């Protein structure tokens, strides 16, 4: 079946091609990327479900839904005896947060995904991560801990495939697409869905060992308003000239909750987060990975750096992460260039064979 899956709708540009400065009208969606969306294929016939209609919700409703989502995913993983590798269920939710329905008038994406077999779901997740790697290799590489297990599909046994199915069903039924499936970045940024999933899957002892305490969204919203008040006052007069470029940084970013609140505050002031520079550091690999995924979901733009490091021990954490991101982008360019060259050679060979046969 052809899933109505838009892998690139949340992406406005690639990191090496920053968006042109300019104010963003309030409550508008970013332009769709020119990259053609990939479609996952499967043999199951498409359900005749009605197209999904995304309902706008309040911030409070979004936070409640996110909390319920975390509980549902943790319960599903534990009941399925998924094991200690919590990066797997968190990665499944992260992948689902990266997609949206390609066409509002096409069959319901949620129903289509729910109809897939466990093995078809694994193939779908591979396509989601691969597609986003092409567009944002820097952030997807930072999120590697969430998806690297998919690189060896032959090693995924039937039980792991079953756990994938169970967690996917739980996340979809708990409303992940209602939180992140919107075209409007303001709607996608009302809460941090992945934060709740991390907190509920990780044991209290593990959280204390990491010093991990996720700040409630209502608190991050308030802090962001206070912190950005001065920026707003200073730039209000020249806002139409988009003289932005301030660097917004969180040295203990977790999954990015403070950046989300700051981006929302900027949007309500008429700014585009893509015109700002964003960075965050967190010592926990899973939290940093979720922060990288959230940067895409929340539409922070091309100027984002996520470091997995100890900001107290390494004052150059952001600079080191930025250098690593440049290397990853260069590798992507090399891989894609090689792929295009191979495709061109094959096309030429096919034309020659066709001419000889004639």
Coordinates of C-alpha atoms in Angstrom, one line a residue:
X1 CA 0.0 0.0 0.0
X2 CA 1.1 3.6 -0.6
X3 CA 1.2 5.3 2.8
X4 CA 0.2 8.9 2.8
X5 CA 3.4 9.7 4.5
X6 CA 5.1 13.1 4.3
X7 CA 8.7 12.7 5.5
X8 CA 9.9 16.2 4.8
X9 CA 6.9 18.5 5.6
X10 CA 8.6 19.6 8.8
X11 CA 11.8 20.7 7.0
X12 CA 12.2 24.1 5.5
X13 CA 15.8 23.9 4.4
X14 CA 19.0 22.0 4.8
X15 CA 21.6 23.1 7.4
X16 CA 24.2 24.2 4.8
X17 CA 21.7 26.5 3.1
X18 CA 20.3 28.8 5.8
X19 CA 16.9 30.3 5.2
X20 CA 16.8 33.9 4.0
X21 CA 16.0 36.3 6.8
X22 CA 12.5 37.6 7.0
X23 CA 9.6 37.8 9.5
X24 CA 7.2 35.0 9.6
X25 CA 3.4 35.8 9.8
X26 CA 1.9 34.4 12.9
X27 CA 0.3 30.9 12.8
X28 CA 1.4 30.1 9.3
X29 CA 3.1 26.9 8.1
X30 CA 6.6 26.8 6.6
X31 CA 6.8 26.2 2.9
X32 CA 7.0 22.5 2.0
X33 CA 10.4 21.2 1.0
X34 CA 11.0 20.6 -2.6
X35 CA 12.3 17.0 -1.9
X36 CA 9.8 14.5 -3.1
X37 CA 8.3 12.6 -0.1
X38 CA 9.1 8.9 0.1
X39 CA 6.3 6.4 0.2
X40 CA 6.5 3.2 2.3
X41 CA 5.1 0.2 0.4
X42 CA 3.4 -2.8 1.8
X43 CA 1.0 -5.5 0.6
X44 CA -1.8 -4.7 2.9
X45 CA -4.8 -3.0 1.2
X46 CA -5.4 0.6 2.3
X47 CA -8.2 1.0 4.8
X48 CA -11.3 3.0 3.7
X49 CA -11.0 5.3 6.7
X50 CA -12.0 8.9 6.4
X51 CA -9.2 11.5 6.2
X52 CA -7.8 12.6 9.5
X53 CA -8.8 16.1 10.7
X54 CA -6.2 17.7 13.0
X55 CA -7.9 19.5 15.9
X56 CA -6.2 22.5 17.3
X57 CA -5.7 22.1 21.1
X58 CA -4.6 24.3 23.9
X59 CA -1.2 24.1 25.5
X60 CA -2.7 22.5 28.6
X61 CA -4.5 19.9 26.5
X62 CA -1.3 19.2 24.6
X63 CA 0.7 18.7 27.8
X64 CA -2.0 16.3 29.2
X65 CA -2.0 14.3 25.9
X66 CA 1.8 14.1 26.0
X67 CA 1.8 12.8 29.6
X68 CA -0.8 10.2 28.6
X69 CA 1.3 9.3 25.6
X70 CA 4.3 8.6 27.8
X71 CA 2.3 6.4 30.1
X72 CA 0.8 4.4 27.2
X73 CA 4.1 3.8 25.5
X74 CA 5.9 2.8 28.7
X75 CA 3.0 0.5 29.6
X76 CA 3.0 -1.1 26.2
X77 CA 6.8 -1.7 26.1
X78 CA 6.8 -3.2 29.6
X79 CA 3.8 -5.4 29.1
X80 CA 5.4 -6.7 25.9
X81 CA 8.6 -7.4 27.9
X82 CA 10.6 -5.2 25.5
X83 CA 13.7 -5.3 27.6
X84 CA 16.1 -2.7 29.0
X85 CA 16.9 -0.9 25.7
X86 CA 14.6 2.0 26.1
X87 CA 16.1 3.7 23.1
X88 CA 13.9 1.4 20.9
X89 CA 10.5 2.6 22.0
X90 CA 11.6 6.2 22.4
X91 CA 13.0 6.0 18.8
X92 CA 9.7 4.7 17.5
X93 CA 7.8 7.6 19.0
X94 CA 10.5 10.0 17.7
X95 CA 10.1 8.6 14.2
X96 CA 6.3 9.0 14.3
X97 CA 6.7 12.6 15.4
X98 CA 8.7 13.3 12.2
X99 CA 5.8 12.4 9.9
X100 CA 2.6 13.9 8.8
X101 CA -0.2 13.0 6.4
X102 CA 0.8 13.9 2.9
X103 CA -2.6 14.9 1.7
X104 CA -5.5 15.8 4.0
X105 CA -8.0 14.3 1.6
X106 CA -6.2 10.9 1.3
X107 CA -6.8 7.8 3.4
X108 CA -6.2 8.2 7.1
X109 CA -2.4 7.8 7.8
X110 CA -3.0 6.6 11.3
X111 CA -5.3 3.8 10.1
X112 CA -2.9 2.8 7.4
X113 CA 0.0 2.5 9.8
X114 CA -2.1 0.5 12.3
X115 CA -3.0 -1.9 9.4
X116 CA 0.7 -2.8 8.8
X117 CA 2.4 -6.0 9.9
X118 CA 5.3 -5.8 12.3
X119 CA 7.8 -6.3 9.5
X120 CA 6.1 -3.7 7.3
X121 CA 6.4 -1.3 10.3
X122 CA 10.1 -1.9 10.6
X123 CA 10.5 -1.1 6.9
X124 CA 8.5 2.1 7.4
X125 CA 10.7 3.2 10.2
X126 CA 13.8 2.6 8.2
X127 CA 12.4 4.9 5.4
X128 CA 11.5 7.6 7.9
X129 CA 15.0 7.8 9.3
X130 CA 16.7 7.4 6.0
X131 CA 14.5 10.1 4.4
X132 CA 15.2 12.6 7.1
X133 CA 18.9 11.8 7.1
X134 CA 19.0 13.0 3.5
X135 CA 17.6 16.4 4.6
X136 CA 19.2 16.8 8.0
X137 CA 22.1 14.4 8.4
X138 CA 23.5 16.5 11.3
X139 CA 20.5 16.1 13.5
X140 CA 19.6 12.5 12.5
X141 CA 23.2 11.5 13.2
X142 CA 22.9 13.0 16.7
X143 CA 19.8 10.9 17.1
X144 CA 21.6 7.7 16.0
X145 CA 21.0 5.9 19.3
X146 CA 17.3 6.0 18.6
X147 CA 17.5 4.2 15.2
X148 CA 20.8 2.4 14.8
X149 CA 19.2 -0.9 15.8
X150 CA 17.2 -0.7 12.5
X151 CA 20.5 -0.9 10.5
X152 CA 20.6 -4.6 11.1
X153 CA 17.1 -5.8 10.2
X154 CA 18.2 -9.4 10.0
X155 CA 19.0 -9.3 13.7
X156 CA 15.5 -8.1 14.6
X157 CA 13.7 -11.2 15.8
X158 CA 10.0 -11.9 15.9
X159 CA 9.7 -10.7 19.5
X160 CA 11.4 -7.4 18.7
X161 CA 9.1 -7.0 15.7
X162 CA 6.1 -7.7 18.0
X163 CA 7.3 -5.0 20.4
X164 CA 7.5 -2.5 17.6
X165 CA 3.9 -3.3 16.6
X166 CA 2.7 -2.9 20.2
X167 CA 4.5 0.4 20.9
X168 CA 3.4 1.8 17.5
X169 CA -0.2 1.0 18.2
X170 CA 0.0 2.5 21.7
X171 CA 1.7 5.7 20.5
X172 CA -0.8 6.3 17.7
X173 CA -3.9 5.6 19.8
X174 CA -2.5 7.9 22.6
X175 CA -2.4 10.7 20.1
X176 CA 1.2 11.3 18.8
X177 CA 0.0 12.5 15.4
X178 CA -2.5 14.8 17.2
X179 CA 0.5 16.5 18.8
X180 CA 3.0 16.5 16.0
X181 CA 1.0 15.8 12.8
X182 CA 0.1 19.5 12.1
X183 CA 1.3 21.6 9.3
X184 CA 1.5 24.7 11.5
X185 CA 4.8 24.7 13.5
X186 CA 3.0 26.5 16.4
X187 CA 0.7 23.5 16.8
X188 CA 3.6 21.0 16.6
X189 CA 5.4 23.0 19.3
X190 CA 2.8 23.1 22.0
X191 CA 4.5 20.4 24.1
X192 CA 7.5 18.1 24.2
X193 CA 6.0 14.6 23.7
X194 CA 9.4 12.8 23.9
X195 CA 10.2 14.2 27.3
X196 CA 7.4 12.3 28.9
X197 CA 8.3 9.1 27.1
X198 CA 11.9 9.3 28.4
X199 CA 10.9 10.0 32.0
X200 CA 8.4 7.2 32.2
X201 CA 10.6 4.6 30.5
X202 CA 13.7 5.4 32.6
X203 CA 13.9 4.2 36.1
X204 CA 14.2 6.7 39.0
X205 CA 17.7 5.4 39.8
X206 CA 18.8 6.0 36.2
X207 CA 17.4 9.5 36.2
X208 CA 19.0 10.4 39.5
X209 CA 22.4 9.0 38.3
X210 CA 22.2 11.2 35.2
X211 CA 20.9 14.2 37.2
X212 CA 18.0 14.2 34.8
X213 CA 15.0 16.3 35.8
X214 CA 12.8 17.5 33.0
X215 CA 11.4 21.0 33.6
X216 CA 7.6 21.1 33.3
X217 CA 6.4 22.8 30.1
X218 CA 4.5 25.5 32.0
X219 CA 7.8 26.5 33.7
X220 CA 9.8 26.6 30.5
X221 CA 7.1 28.7 28.9
X222 CA 7.4 31.3 31.7
X223 CA 11.2 31.3 31.7
X224 CA 11.3 31.8 27.9
X225 CA 8.9 34.7 28.1
X226 CA 11.1 36.4 30.7
X227 CA 14.4 35.6 28.9
X228 CA 13.1 36.8 25.5
X229 CA 11.4 39.9 26.8
X230 CA 14.6 42.0 26.3
X231 CA 15.2 40.5 22.9
X232 CA 11.6 41.4 21.8
X233 CA 11.9 45.0 23.2
X234 CA 15.3 45.6 21.5
X235 CA 14.2 44.3 18.1
X236 CA 10.6 45.4 18.0
X237 CA 11.4 48.6 16.0
X238 CA 13.5 46.7 13.4
X239 CA 11.4 43.6 13.4
X240 CA 10.3 44.1 9.8
X241 CA 13.9 44.3 8.7
X242 CA 14.4 40.9 10.5
X243 CA 17.7 42.0 12.1
X244 CA 17.8 38.8 14.1
X245 CA 20.5 36.3 14.7
X246 CA 20.6 36.0 18.5
X247 CA 22.1 32.8 19.9
X248 CA 19.7 30.9 22.1
X249 CA 21.6 28.3 24.1
X250 CA 20.7 25.8 26.8
X251 CA 23.7 24.1 28.5
X252 CA 21.6 21.4 30.1
X253 CA 19.0 21.1 27.4
X254 CA 17.4 17.7 28.1
X255 CA 15.2 16.9 25.1
X256 CA 15.0 20.6 24.2
X257 CA 12.0 21.9 26.3
X258 CA 13.5 25.3 26.8
X259 CA 14.2 25.8 23.1
X260 CA 10.7 24.8 22.3
X261 CA 9.3 27.5 24.7
X262 CA 11.7 30.1 23.3
X263 CA 10.7 29.3 19.7
X264 CA 7.0 29.6 20.6
X265 CA 7.6 32.9 22.3
X266 CA 9.4 34.2 19.2
X267 CA 6.7 33.1 16.9
X268 CA 4.0 34.9 18.9
X269 CA 6.2 38.0 18.6
X270 CA 6.2 37.7 14.8
X271 CA 9.7 36.2 14.4
X272 CA 10.8 33.1 12.5
X273 CA 12.9 30.8 14.7
X274 CA 15.0 29.9 11.6
X275 CA 16.4 33.4 11.8
X276 CA 18.0 32.6 15.2
X277 CA 20.9 30.4 16.2
X278 CA 20.0 27.5 18.5
X279 CA 22.2 25.2 20.5
X280 CA 21.8 22.8 23.4
X281 CA 24.0 20.4 25.3
X282 CA 23.1 17.4 27.4
X283 CA 25.2 14.6 28.9
X284 CA 22.5 12.0 28.2
X285 CA 22.7 10.5 24.7
X286 CA 19.0 9.6 24.6
X287 CA 17.9 13.1 25.7
X288 CA 20.3 14.8 23.2
X289 CA 19.0 12.5 20.5
X290 CA 15.4 13.5 21.3
X291 CA 16.5 17.2 21.3
X292 CA 17.8 16.7 17.8
X293 CA 14.5 15.2 16.6
X294 CA 12.5 17.9 18.3
X295 CA 14.5 20.6 16.6
X296 CA 13.1 19.2 13.3
X297 CA 9.6 18.7 14.7
X298 CA 9.5 22.2 16.1
X299 CA 10.8 23.8 13.0
X300 CA 13.8 25.6 14.6
X301 CA 15.4 25.9 11.1
X302 CA 18.9 25.2 9.8
X303 CA 21.0 26.9 12.5
X304 CA 20.7 24.2 15.2
X305 CA 23.5 22.4 17.0
X306 CA 22.8 19.6 19.5
X307 CA 25.8 18.4 21.5
X308 CA 26.0 15.2 23.7
X309 CA 28.6 16.3 26.2
X310 CA 29.2 17.7 29.6
X311 CA 28.9 21.5 29.3
X312 CA 30.7 21.9 32.6
X313 CA 33.7 19.8 31.7
X314 CA 33.9 20.9 28.0
X315 CA 33.4 24.6 27.3
X316 CA 33.9 23.8 23.6
X317 CA 31.0 21.3 23.5
X318 CA 28.9 23.3 21.0
X319 CA 31.9 24.1 18.8
X320 CA 32.9 20.4 18.8
X321 CA 29.4 19.4 17.9
X322 CA 29.3 22.0 15.1
X323 CA 32.5 20.6 13.6
X324 CA 31.1 17.1 13.8
X325 CA 27.9 18.3 12.0
X326 CA 29.9 19.7 9.2
X327 CA 31.7 16.4 8.7
X328 CA 28.4 14.5 8.7
X329 CA 27.0 16.9 6.1
X330 CA 30.1 16.5 3.9
X331 CA 29.7 12.7 4.2
X332 CA 26.0 13.0 3.2
X333 CA 27.0 15.0 0.2
X334 CA 29.6 12.5 -0.8
X335 CA 27.1 9.6 -0.5
X336 CA 24.4 11.4 -2.4
X337 CA 26.8 12.4 -5.1
X338 CA 28.0 8.8 -5.5
X339 CA 24.4 7.6 -5.6
X340 CA 23.5 10.2 -8.3
X341 CA 26.6 9.1 -10.3
X342 CA 25.6 5.4 -10.1
X343 CA 22.1 6.3 -11.2
X344 CA 23.4 8.3 -14.2
X345 CA 25.7 5.4 -15.2
X346 CA 22.8 2.9 -15.0
X347 CA 20.6 5.1 -17.0
X348 CA 23.3 5.5 -19.7
X349 CA 23.8 1.8 -19.8
X350 CA 20.1 1.2 -20.2
X351 CA 19.9 3.7 -23.1
X352 CA 22.9 2.0 -24.8
X353 CA 21.4 -1.5 -24.3
X354 CA 18.1 -0.2 -25.8
X355 CA 19.9 1.3 -28.8
X356 CA 21.9 -1.9 -29.4
X357 CA 18.7 -4.0 -29.2
X358 CA 17.0 -1.7 -31.7

